[in-house]
Short mmCIF file of C-alpha atoms and ligand atoms in Angstrom, two decimals:
data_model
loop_
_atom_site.label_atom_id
_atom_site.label_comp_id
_atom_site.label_asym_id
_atom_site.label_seq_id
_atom_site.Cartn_x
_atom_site.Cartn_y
_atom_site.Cartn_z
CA UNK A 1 21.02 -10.72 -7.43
CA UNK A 2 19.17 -8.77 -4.41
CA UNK A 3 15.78 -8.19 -4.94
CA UNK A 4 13.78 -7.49 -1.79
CA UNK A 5 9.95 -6.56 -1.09
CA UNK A 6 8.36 -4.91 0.97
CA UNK A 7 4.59 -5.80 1.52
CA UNK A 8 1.86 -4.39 3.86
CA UNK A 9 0.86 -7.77 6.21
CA UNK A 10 -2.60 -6.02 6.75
CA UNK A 11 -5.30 -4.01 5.33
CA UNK A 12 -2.90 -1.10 4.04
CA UNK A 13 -1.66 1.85 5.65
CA UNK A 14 1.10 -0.11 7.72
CA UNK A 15 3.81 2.47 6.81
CA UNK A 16 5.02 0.94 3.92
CA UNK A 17 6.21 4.40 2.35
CA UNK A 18 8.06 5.13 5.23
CA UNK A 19 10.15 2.15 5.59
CA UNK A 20 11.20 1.79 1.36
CA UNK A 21 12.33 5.53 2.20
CA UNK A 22 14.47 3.70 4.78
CA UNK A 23 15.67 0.91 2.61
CA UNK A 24 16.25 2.51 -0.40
CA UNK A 25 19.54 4.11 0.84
CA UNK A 26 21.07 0.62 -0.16
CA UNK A 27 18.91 0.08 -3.11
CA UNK A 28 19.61 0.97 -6.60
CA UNK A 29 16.06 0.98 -8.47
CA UNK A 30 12.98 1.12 -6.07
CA UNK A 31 9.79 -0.19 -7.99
CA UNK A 32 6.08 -0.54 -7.70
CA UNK A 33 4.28 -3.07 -9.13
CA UNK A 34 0.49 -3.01 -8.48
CA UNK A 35 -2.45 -0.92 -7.77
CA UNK A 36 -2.56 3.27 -8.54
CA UNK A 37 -3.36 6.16 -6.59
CA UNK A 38 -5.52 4.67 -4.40
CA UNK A 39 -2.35 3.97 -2.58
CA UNK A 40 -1.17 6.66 -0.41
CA UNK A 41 2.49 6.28 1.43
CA UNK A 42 4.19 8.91 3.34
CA UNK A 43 7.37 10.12 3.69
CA UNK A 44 9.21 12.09 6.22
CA UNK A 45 12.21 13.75 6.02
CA UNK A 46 13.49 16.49 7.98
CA UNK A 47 10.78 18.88 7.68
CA UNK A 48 9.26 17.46 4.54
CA UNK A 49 6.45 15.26 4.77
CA UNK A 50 6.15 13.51 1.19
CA UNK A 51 2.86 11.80 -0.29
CA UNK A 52 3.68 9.51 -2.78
CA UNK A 53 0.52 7.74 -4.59
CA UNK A 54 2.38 6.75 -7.90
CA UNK A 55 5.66 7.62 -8.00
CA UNK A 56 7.71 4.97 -5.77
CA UNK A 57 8.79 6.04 -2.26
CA UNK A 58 12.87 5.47 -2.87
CA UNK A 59 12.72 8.35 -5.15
CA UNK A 60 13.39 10.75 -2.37
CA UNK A 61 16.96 9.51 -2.51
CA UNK A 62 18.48 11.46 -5.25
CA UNK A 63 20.73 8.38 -6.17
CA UNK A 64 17.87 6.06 -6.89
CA UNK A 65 16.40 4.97 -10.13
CA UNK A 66 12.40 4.69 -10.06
CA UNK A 67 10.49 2.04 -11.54
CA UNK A 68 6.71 1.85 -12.28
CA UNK A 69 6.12 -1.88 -13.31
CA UNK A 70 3.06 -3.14 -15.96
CA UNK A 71 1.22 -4.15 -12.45
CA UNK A 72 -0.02 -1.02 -11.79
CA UNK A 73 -3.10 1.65 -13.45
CA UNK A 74 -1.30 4.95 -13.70
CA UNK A 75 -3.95 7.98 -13.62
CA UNK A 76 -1.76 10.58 -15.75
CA UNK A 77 -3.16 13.58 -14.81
CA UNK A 78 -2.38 12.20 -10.98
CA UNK A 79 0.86 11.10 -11.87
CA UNK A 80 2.02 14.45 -13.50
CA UNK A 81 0.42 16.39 -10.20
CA UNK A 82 2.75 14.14 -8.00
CA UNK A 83 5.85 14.85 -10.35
CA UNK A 84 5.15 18.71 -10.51
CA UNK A 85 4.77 18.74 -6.69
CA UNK A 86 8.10 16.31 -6.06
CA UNK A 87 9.61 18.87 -8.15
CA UNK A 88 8.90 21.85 -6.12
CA UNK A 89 9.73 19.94 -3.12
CA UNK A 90 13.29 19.51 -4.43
CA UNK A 91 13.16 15.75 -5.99
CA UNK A 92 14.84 15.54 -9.52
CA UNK A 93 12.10 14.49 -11.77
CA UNK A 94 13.28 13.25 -15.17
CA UNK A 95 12.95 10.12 -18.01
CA UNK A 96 16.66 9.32 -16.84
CA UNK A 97 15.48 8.04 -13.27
CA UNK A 98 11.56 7.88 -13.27
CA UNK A 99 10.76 4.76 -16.20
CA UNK A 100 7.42 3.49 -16.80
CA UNK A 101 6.54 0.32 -17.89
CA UNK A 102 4.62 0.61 -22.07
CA UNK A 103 1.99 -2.42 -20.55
CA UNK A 104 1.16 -0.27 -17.20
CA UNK A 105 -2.78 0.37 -17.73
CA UNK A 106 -3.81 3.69 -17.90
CA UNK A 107 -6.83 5.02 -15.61
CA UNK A 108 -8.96 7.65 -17.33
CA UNK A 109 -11.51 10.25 -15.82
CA UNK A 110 -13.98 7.59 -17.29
CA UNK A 111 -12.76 5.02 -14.71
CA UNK A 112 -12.97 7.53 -11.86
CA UNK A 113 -16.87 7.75 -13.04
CA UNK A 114 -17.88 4.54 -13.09
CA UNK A 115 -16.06 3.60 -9.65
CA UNK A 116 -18.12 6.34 -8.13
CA UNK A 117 -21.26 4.96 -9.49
CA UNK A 118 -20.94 1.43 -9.04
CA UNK A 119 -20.46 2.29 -5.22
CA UNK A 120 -23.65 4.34 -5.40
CA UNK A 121 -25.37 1.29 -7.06
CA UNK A 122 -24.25 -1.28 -4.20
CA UNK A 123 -25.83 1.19 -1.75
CA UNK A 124 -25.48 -0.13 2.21
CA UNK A 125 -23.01 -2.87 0.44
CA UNK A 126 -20.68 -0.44 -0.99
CA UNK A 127 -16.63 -1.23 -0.47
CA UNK A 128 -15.77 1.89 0.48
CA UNK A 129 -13.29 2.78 -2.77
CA UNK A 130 -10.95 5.47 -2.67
CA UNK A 131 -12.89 6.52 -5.87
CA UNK A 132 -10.16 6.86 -7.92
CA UNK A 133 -10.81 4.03 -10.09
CA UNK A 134 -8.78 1.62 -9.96
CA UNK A 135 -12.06 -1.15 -10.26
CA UNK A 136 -12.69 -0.34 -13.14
CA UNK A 137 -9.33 0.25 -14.78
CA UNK A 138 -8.43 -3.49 -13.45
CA UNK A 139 -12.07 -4.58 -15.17
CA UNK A 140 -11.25 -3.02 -18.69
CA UNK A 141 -7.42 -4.42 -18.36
CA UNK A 142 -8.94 -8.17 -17.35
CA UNK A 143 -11.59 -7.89 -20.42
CA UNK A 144 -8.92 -7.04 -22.95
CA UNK A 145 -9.94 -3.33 -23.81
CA UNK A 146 -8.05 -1.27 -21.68
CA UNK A 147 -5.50 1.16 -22.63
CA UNK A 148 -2.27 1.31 -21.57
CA UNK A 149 0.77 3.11 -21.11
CA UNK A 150 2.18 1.91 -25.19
CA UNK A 151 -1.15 3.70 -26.08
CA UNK A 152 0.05 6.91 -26.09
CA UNK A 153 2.82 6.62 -28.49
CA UNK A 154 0.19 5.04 -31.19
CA UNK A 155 -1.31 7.39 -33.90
CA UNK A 156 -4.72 5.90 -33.27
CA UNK A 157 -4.36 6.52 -28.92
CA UNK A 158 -7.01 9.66 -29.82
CA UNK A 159 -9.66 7.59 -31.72
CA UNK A 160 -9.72 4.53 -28.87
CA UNK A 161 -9.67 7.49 -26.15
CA UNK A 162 -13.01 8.75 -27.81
CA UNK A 163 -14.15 4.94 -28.14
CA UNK A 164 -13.83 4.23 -24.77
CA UNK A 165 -15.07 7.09 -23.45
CA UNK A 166 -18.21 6.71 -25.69
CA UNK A 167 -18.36 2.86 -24.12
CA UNK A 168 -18.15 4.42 -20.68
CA UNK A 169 -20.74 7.09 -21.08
CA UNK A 170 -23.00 4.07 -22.04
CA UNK A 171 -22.87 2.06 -18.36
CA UNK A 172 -22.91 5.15 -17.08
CA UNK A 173 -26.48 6.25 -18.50
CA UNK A 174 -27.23 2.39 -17.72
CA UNK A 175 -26.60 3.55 -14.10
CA UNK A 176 -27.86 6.89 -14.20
CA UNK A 177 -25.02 8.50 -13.73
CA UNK A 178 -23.99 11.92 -15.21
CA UNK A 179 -22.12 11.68 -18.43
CA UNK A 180 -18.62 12.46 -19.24
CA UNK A 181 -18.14 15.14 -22.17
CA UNK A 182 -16.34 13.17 -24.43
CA UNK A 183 -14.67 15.69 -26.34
CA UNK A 184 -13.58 18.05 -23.96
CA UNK A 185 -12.21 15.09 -21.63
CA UNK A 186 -10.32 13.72 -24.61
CA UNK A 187 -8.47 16.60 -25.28
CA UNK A 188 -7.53 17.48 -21.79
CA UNK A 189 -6.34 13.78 -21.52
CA UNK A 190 -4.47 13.82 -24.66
CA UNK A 191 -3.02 17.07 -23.46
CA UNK A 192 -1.55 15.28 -20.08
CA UNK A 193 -0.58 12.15 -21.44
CA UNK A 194 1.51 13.36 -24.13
CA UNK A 195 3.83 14.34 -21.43
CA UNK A 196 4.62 11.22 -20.30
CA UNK A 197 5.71 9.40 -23.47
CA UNK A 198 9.41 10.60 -22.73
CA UNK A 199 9.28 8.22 -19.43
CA UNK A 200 8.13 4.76 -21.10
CA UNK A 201 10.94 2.11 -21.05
CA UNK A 202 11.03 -1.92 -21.40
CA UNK A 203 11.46 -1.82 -17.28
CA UNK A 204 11.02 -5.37 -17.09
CA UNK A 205 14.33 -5.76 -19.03
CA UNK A 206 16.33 -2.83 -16.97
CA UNK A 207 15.47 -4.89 -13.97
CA UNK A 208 16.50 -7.86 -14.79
CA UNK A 209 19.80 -7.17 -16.48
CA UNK A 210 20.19 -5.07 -13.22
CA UNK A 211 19.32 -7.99 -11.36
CA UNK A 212 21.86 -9.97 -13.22
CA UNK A 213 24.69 -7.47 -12.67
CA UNK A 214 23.93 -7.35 -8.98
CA UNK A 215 22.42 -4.30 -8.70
CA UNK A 216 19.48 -4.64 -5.96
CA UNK A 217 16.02 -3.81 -6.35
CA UNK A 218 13.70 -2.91 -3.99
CA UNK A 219 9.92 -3.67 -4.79
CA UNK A 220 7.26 -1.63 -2.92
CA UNK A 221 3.80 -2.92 -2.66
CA UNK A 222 0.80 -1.44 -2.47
CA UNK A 223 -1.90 -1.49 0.18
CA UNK A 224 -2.14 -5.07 2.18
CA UNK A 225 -1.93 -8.81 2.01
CA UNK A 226 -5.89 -8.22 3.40
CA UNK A 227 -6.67 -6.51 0.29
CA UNK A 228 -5.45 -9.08 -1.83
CA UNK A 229 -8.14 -10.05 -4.81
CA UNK A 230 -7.85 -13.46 -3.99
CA UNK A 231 -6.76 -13.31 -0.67
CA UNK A 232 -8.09 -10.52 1.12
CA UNK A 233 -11.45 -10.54 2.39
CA UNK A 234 -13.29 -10.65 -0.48
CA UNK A 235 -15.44 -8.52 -1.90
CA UNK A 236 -14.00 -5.78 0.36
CA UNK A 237 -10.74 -5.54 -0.95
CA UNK A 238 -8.99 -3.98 -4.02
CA UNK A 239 -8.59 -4.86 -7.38
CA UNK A 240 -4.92 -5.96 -7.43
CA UNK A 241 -2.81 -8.71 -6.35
CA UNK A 242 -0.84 -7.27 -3.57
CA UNK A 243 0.80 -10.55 -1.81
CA UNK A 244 4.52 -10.57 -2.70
CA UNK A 245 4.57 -13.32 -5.71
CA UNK A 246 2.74 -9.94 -7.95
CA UNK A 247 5.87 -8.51 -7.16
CA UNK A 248 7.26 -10.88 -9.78
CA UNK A 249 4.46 -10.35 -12.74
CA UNK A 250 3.72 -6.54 -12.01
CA UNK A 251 7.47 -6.10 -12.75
CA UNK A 252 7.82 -9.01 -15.54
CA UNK A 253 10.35 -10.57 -13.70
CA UNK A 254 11.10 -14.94 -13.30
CA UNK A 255 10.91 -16.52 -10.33
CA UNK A 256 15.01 -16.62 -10.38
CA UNK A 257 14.56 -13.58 -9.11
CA UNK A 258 13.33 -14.40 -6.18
CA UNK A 259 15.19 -17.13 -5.09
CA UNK A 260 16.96 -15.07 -2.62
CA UNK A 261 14.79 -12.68 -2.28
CA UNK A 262 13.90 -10.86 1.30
CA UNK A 263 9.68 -10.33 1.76
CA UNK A 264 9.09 -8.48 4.51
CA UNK A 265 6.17 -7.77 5.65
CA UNK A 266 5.12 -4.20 7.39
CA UNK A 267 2.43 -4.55 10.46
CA UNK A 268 1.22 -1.88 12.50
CA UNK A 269 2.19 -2.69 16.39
CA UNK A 270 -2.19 -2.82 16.00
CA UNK A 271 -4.76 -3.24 13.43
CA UNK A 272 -6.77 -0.51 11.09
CA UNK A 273 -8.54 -0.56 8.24
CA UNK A 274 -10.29 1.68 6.08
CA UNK A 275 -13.29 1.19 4.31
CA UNK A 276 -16.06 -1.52 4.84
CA UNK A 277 -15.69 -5.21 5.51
CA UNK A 278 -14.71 -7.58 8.84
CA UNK A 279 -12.14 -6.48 11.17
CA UNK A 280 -12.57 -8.63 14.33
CA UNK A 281 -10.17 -6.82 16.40
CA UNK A 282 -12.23 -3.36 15.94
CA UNK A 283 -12.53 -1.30 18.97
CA UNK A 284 -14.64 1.33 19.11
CA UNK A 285 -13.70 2.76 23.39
CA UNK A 286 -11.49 5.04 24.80
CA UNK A 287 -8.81 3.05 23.44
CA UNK A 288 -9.93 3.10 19.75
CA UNK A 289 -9.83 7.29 20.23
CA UNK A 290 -6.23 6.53 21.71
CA UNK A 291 -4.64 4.60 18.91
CA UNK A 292 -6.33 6.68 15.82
CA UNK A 293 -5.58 9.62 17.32
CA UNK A 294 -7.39 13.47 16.71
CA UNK A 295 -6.27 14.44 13.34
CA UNK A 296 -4.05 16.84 15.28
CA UNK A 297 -0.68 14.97 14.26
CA UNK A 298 0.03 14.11 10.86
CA UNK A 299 0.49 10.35 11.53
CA UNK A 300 -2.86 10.38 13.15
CA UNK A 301 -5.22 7.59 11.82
CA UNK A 302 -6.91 9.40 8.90
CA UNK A 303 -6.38 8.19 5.58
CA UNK A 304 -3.63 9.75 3.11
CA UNK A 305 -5.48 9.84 0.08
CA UNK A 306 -8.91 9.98 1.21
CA UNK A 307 -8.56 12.00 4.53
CA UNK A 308 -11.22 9.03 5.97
CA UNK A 309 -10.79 8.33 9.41
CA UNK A 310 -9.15 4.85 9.86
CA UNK A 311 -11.24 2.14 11.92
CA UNK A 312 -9.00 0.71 14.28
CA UNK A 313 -8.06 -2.33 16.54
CA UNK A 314 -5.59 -4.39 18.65
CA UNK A 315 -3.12 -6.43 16.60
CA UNK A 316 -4.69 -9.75 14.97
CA UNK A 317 -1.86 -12.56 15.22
CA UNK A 318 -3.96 -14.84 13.00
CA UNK A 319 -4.54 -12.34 10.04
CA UNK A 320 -0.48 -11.85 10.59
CA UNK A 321 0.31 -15.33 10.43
CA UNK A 322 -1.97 -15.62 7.53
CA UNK A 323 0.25 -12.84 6.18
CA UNK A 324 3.23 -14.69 6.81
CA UNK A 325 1.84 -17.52 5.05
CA UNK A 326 0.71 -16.34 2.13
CA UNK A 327 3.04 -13.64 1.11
CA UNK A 328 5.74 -16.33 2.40
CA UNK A 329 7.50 -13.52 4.27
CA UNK A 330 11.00 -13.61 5.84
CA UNK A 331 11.17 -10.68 8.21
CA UNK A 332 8.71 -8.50 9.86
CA UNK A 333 8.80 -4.44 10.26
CA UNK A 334 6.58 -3.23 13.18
CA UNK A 335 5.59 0.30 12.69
CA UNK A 336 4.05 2.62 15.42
CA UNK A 337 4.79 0.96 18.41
CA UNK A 338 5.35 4.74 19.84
CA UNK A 339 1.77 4.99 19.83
CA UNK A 340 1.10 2.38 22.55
CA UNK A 341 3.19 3.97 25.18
CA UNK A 342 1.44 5.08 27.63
CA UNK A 343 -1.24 2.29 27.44
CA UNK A 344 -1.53 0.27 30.91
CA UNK A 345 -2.60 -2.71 29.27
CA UNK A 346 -2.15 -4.19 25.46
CA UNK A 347 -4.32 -6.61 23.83
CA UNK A 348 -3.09 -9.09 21.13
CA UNK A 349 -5.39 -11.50 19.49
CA UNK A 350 -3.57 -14.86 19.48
CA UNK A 351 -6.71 -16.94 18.00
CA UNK A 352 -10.15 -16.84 16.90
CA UNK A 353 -13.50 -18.88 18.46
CA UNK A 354 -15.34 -19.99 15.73
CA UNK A 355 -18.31 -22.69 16.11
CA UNK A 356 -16.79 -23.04 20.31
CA UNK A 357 -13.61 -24.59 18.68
CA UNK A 358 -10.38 -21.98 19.33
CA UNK A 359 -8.36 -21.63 16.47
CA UNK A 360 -4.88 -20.55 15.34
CA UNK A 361 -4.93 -20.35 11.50
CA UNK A 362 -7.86 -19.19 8.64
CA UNK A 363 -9.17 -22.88 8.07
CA UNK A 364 -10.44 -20.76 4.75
CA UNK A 365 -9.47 -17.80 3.43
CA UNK A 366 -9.40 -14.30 5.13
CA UNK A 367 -13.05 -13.76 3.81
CA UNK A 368 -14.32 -16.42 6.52
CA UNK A 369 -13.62 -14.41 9.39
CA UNK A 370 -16.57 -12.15 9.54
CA UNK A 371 -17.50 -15.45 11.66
CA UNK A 372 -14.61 -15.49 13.78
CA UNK A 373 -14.70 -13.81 17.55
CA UNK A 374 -10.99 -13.01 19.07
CA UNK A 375 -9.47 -14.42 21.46
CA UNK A 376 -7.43 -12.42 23.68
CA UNK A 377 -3.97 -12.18 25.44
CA UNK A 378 -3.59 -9.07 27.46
CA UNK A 379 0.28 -7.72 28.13
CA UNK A 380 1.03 -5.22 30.25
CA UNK A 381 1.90 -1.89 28.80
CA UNK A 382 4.99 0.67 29.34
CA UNK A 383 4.68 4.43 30.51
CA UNK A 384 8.14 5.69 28.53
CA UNK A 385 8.66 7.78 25.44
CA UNK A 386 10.31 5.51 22.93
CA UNK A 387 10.48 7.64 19.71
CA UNK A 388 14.21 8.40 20.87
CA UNK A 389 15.41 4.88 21.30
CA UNK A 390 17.70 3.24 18.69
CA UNK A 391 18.86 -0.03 20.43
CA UNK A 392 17.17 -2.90 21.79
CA UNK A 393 18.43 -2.90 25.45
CA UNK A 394 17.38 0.79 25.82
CA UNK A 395 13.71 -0.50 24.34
CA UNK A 396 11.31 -1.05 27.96
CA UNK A 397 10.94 -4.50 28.92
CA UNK A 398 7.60 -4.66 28.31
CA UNK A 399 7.82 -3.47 24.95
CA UNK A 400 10.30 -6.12 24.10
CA UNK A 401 8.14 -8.63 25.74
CA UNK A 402 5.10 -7.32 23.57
CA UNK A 403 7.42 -7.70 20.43
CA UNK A 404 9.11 -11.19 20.99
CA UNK A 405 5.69 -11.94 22.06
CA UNK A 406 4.59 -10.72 18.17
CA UNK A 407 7.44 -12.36 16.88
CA UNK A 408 6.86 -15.89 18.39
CA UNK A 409 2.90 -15.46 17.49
CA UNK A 410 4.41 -15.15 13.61
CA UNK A 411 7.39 -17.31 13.59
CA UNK A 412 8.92 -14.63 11.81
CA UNK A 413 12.09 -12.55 13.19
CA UNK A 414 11.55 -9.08 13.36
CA UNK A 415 14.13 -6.74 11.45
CA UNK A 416 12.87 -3.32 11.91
CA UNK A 417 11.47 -1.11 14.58
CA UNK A 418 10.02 2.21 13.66
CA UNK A 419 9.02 4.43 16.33
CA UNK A 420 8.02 7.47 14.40
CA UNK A 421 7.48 8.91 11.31
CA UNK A 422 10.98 10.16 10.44
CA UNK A 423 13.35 8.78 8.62
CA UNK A 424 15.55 8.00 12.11
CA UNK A 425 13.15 6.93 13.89
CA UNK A 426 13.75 3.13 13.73
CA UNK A 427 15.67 0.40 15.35
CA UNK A 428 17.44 -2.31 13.11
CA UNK A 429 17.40 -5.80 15.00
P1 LIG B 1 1.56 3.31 3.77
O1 LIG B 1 0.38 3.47 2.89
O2 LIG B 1 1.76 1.90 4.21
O3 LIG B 1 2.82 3.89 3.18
O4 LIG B 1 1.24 4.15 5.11
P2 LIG B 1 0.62 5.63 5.17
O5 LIG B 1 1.67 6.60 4.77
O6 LIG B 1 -0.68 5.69 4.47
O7 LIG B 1 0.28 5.75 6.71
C1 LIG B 1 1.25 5.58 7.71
C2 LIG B 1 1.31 6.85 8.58
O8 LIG B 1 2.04 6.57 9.76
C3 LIG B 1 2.06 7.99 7.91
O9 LIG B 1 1.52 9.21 8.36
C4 LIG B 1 3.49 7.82 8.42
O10 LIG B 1 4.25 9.02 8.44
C5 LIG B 1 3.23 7.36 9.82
N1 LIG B 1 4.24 6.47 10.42
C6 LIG B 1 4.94 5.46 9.83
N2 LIG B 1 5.69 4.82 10.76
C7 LIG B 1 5.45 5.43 11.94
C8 LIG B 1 5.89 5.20 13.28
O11 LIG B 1 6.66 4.29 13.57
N3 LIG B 1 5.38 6.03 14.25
C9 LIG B 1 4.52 7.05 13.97
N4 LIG B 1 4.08 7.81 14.96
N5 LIG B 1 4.09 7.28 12.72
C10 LIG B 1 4.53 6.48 11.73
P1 LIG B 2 -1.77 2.01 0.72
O1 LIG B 2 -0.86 1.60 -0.39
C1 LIG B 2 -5.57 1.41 2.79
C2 LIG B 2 -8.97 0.12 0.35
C3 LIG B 2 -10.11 1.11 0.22
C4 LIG B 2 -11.29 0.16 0.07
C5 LIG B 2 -10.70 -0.97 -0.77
C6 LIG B 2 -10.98 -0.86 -2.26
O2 LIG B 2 -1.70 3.45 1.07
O3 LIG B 2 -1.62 1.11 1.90
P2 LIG B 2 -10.01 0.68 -4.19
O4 LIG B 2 -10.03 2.17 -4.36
O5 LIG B 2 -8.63 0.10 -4.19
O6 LIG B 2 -10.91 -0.03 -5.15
O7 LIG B 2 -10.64 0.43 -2.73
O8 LIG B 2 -9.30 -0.92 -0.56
N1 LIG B 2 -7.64 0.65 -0.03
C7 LIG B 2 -6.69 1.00 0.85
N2 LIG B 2 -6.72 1.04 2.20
N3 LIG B 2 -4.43 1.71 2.13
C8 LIG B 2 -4.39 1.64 0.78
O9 LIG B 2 -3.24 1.81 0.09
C9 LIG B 2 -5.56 1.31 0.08
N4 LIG B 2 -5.86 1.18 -1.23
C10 LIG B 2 -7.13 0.76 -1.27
O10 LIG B 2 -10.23 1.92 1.36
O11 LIG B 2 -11.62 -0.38 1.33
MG1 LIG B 3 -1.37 4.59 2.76
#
């Protein structure tokens, strides 16, 4: 059995897409398992840049078969966007390699209205949603009226549609919100969704039996351990588990499948965030303008699906060893750490000051440390280019001191370099 995962150890964004495009050359099914398309992970290859918000990353390699597990909310008219545009980028598309699960929820154009007006409602205390929906989709799924992915092969999928739309339109009048046309957005749902009926399969069973035969499966999460429901920093976060064990129920696999399992956990060589909530290593100087970036390059810090710009930070060693912890991972993948060349001097947080006692670990949860003031260890930066380099010894010192450094701070080992965007780019360990 090889099942690995690959997690984001912060608030999303860590380059997640790029490094299951990496892995899944040895993998045989790549799946995804929570969350929608409020994810957003990129892909690079050659002179393709792919943006992947439902379909899973792997599915750039033609030999790869491409799961989407009962975890997630699957918008269909997203999901059959993505496929068209996969497709005219050169990606075979069909129900032989692209099988979603029949309990995935569905997210409707009702969802997508009520996540924009409950943020209107909270005001100055809004999260900061991608909008897509995904709140509310989670909401109807937890209150045992949501529809899902089975749905659309019932004769009656038309009359709930309508019903639910109906129920929609009435929290949205309660928030004074404009009203869907019920009608009209029925039929142009029905019209999508019947597309996707062809793609529905008991994945939970593939994967296991593939499990069984020793076929490996790689499971790619969705935005970051800090955006955990129950372990992010709650209320900012989103509406999925995303720590590793959801790997497990968003695919409907037993914990035998994890026993040897791989979770590796993707940081950022620093810290961003989109969206609202605590980040205590935010920066907001010359150096925040150095690590986001203009816009100018695509890797620049401006969200995928959004376009947002990213709020951004030096690298929080507590919030990673919190990852660590909870997500229970067994290697680390730094991302980016071509962007801080050409810094003369690094910061790393290595503890927070709370109450005039220093600190190592979240005595809570991550929503406690909106209390929390970092404390700082500076390391000396490097001047070289590293996107080129491919082993260790040709890394700078300083860079490897910054990573062992990283490393020691998680008491994780680190597996993976990446030090740019393509596919190349990266240094095994
Ligand atoms: P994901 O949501 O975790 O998959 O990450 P995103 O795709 O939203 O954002 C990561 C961005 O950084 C993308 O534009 C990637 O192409 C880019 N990227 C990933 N790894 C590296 C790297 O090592 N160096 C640089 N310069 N860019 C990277
Ligand atoms: P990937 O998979 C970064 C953030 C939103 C907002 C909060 C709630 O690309 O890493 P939601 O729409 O989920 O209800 O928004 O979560 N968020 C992400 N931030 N990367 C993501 O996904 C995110 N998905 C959601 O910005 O703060
Ligand atoms: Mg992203």
């Amino acid at each position: 059995m090889s099942l690995n995962i690959v997690i984001g150890a912060q608030w999303g964004d860590e380059g997640k897409g790029r490094i299951v495009d990496y892995l899944a050359a040895g993998a045989d099914f790549v799946a995804r398992y929570n969350g929608g398309d409020n994810a957003g992970h990129t892909v690079n290859v050659g002179n393709k840049i792919f943006k992947l918000h439902l379909v899973p990353s792997g599915i750039v390699h033609p030999h790869t078969t491409a799961v989407m597990g009962n975890g997630m909310v699957i918008n269909p008219r997203t999901l059959i966007e993505e496929m068209t545009a996969l497709r005219s980028a050169g990606v075979s598309i069909a129900p032989q390699r692209l099988h979603i699960s029949p309990a995935a929820h569905l997210i409707t154009p009702a969802h997508r209205a009520l996540d924009n007006a409950n943020e209107a409602a909270r005001g100055k205390g809004k999260i900061g949603t991608t909008g897509r929906g995904i709140g509310p989709a989670y909401m109807d799924k937890a209150s045992r009226r949501g529809l899902r992915m089975a749905d659309l092969l019932a004769p009656d999928f038309r009359d709930k549609l309508r019903d639910h739309l109906l129920e929609a339109n009435r929290t949205l009048g309660l928030l004074t919100a404009p009203e869907l046309e019920v009608d009209a957005e029925a039929e142009s749902y029905l019209n999508q969704t019947s597309r996707l009926a062809l793609y529905i399969r008991d994945v939970a069973m593939e994967l296991s039996l593939a499990l069984k035969q020793g076929q490996s499966v790689l499971a790619e999460g969705a935005q970051g351990t800090l955006l955990d429901l129950d372990h992010g920093t709650y209320p900012f976060v989103t509406s999925s588990t995303t720590v590793a064990s959801s790997a497990l129920t968003g695919l409907g696999l037993g914990l035998d499948a994890a026993r040897d399992a791989r979770v590796m956990g993707v940081t950022k060589a620093f810290q961003t965030r989109v969206g609202s909530g605590p980040f205590p290593t935010e920066i907001k100087s010359k150096a925040a303008e150095r690590l986001r970036g203009t816009g100018k390059n695509p890797w620049d810090e401006f969200g995928t699906t959004t376009g947002r710009p990213r709020r951004v930070g030096w690298l929080d060693g507590v919030l990673l060893r919190y990852a660590v912890r909870v997500n229970g991972l067994t290697d680390l993948i730094i991302t980016k750490l071509d962007i801080l060349s050409g810094m003369s001097k690094i910061k790393l947080c290595t503890g927070y000051t709370v109450n005039n006692a220093l600190i190592h670990d979240l005595p809570g949860g991550a929503d406690g440390i909106s209390a929390c003031a970092p404390d700082y260890e500076e390391l000396p930066g490097w001047t070289e280019d590293v996107t080129h380099v491919r082993k260790w010894k040709d890394l700078p010192k300083k860079a490897q001191k910054y990573l062992e450094r990283i490393s020691a701070l998680a008491e994780t080992p680190i597996k993976l370099v990446s030090l740019g965007p393509e596919r190349e780019q990266i240094l095994e360990l």
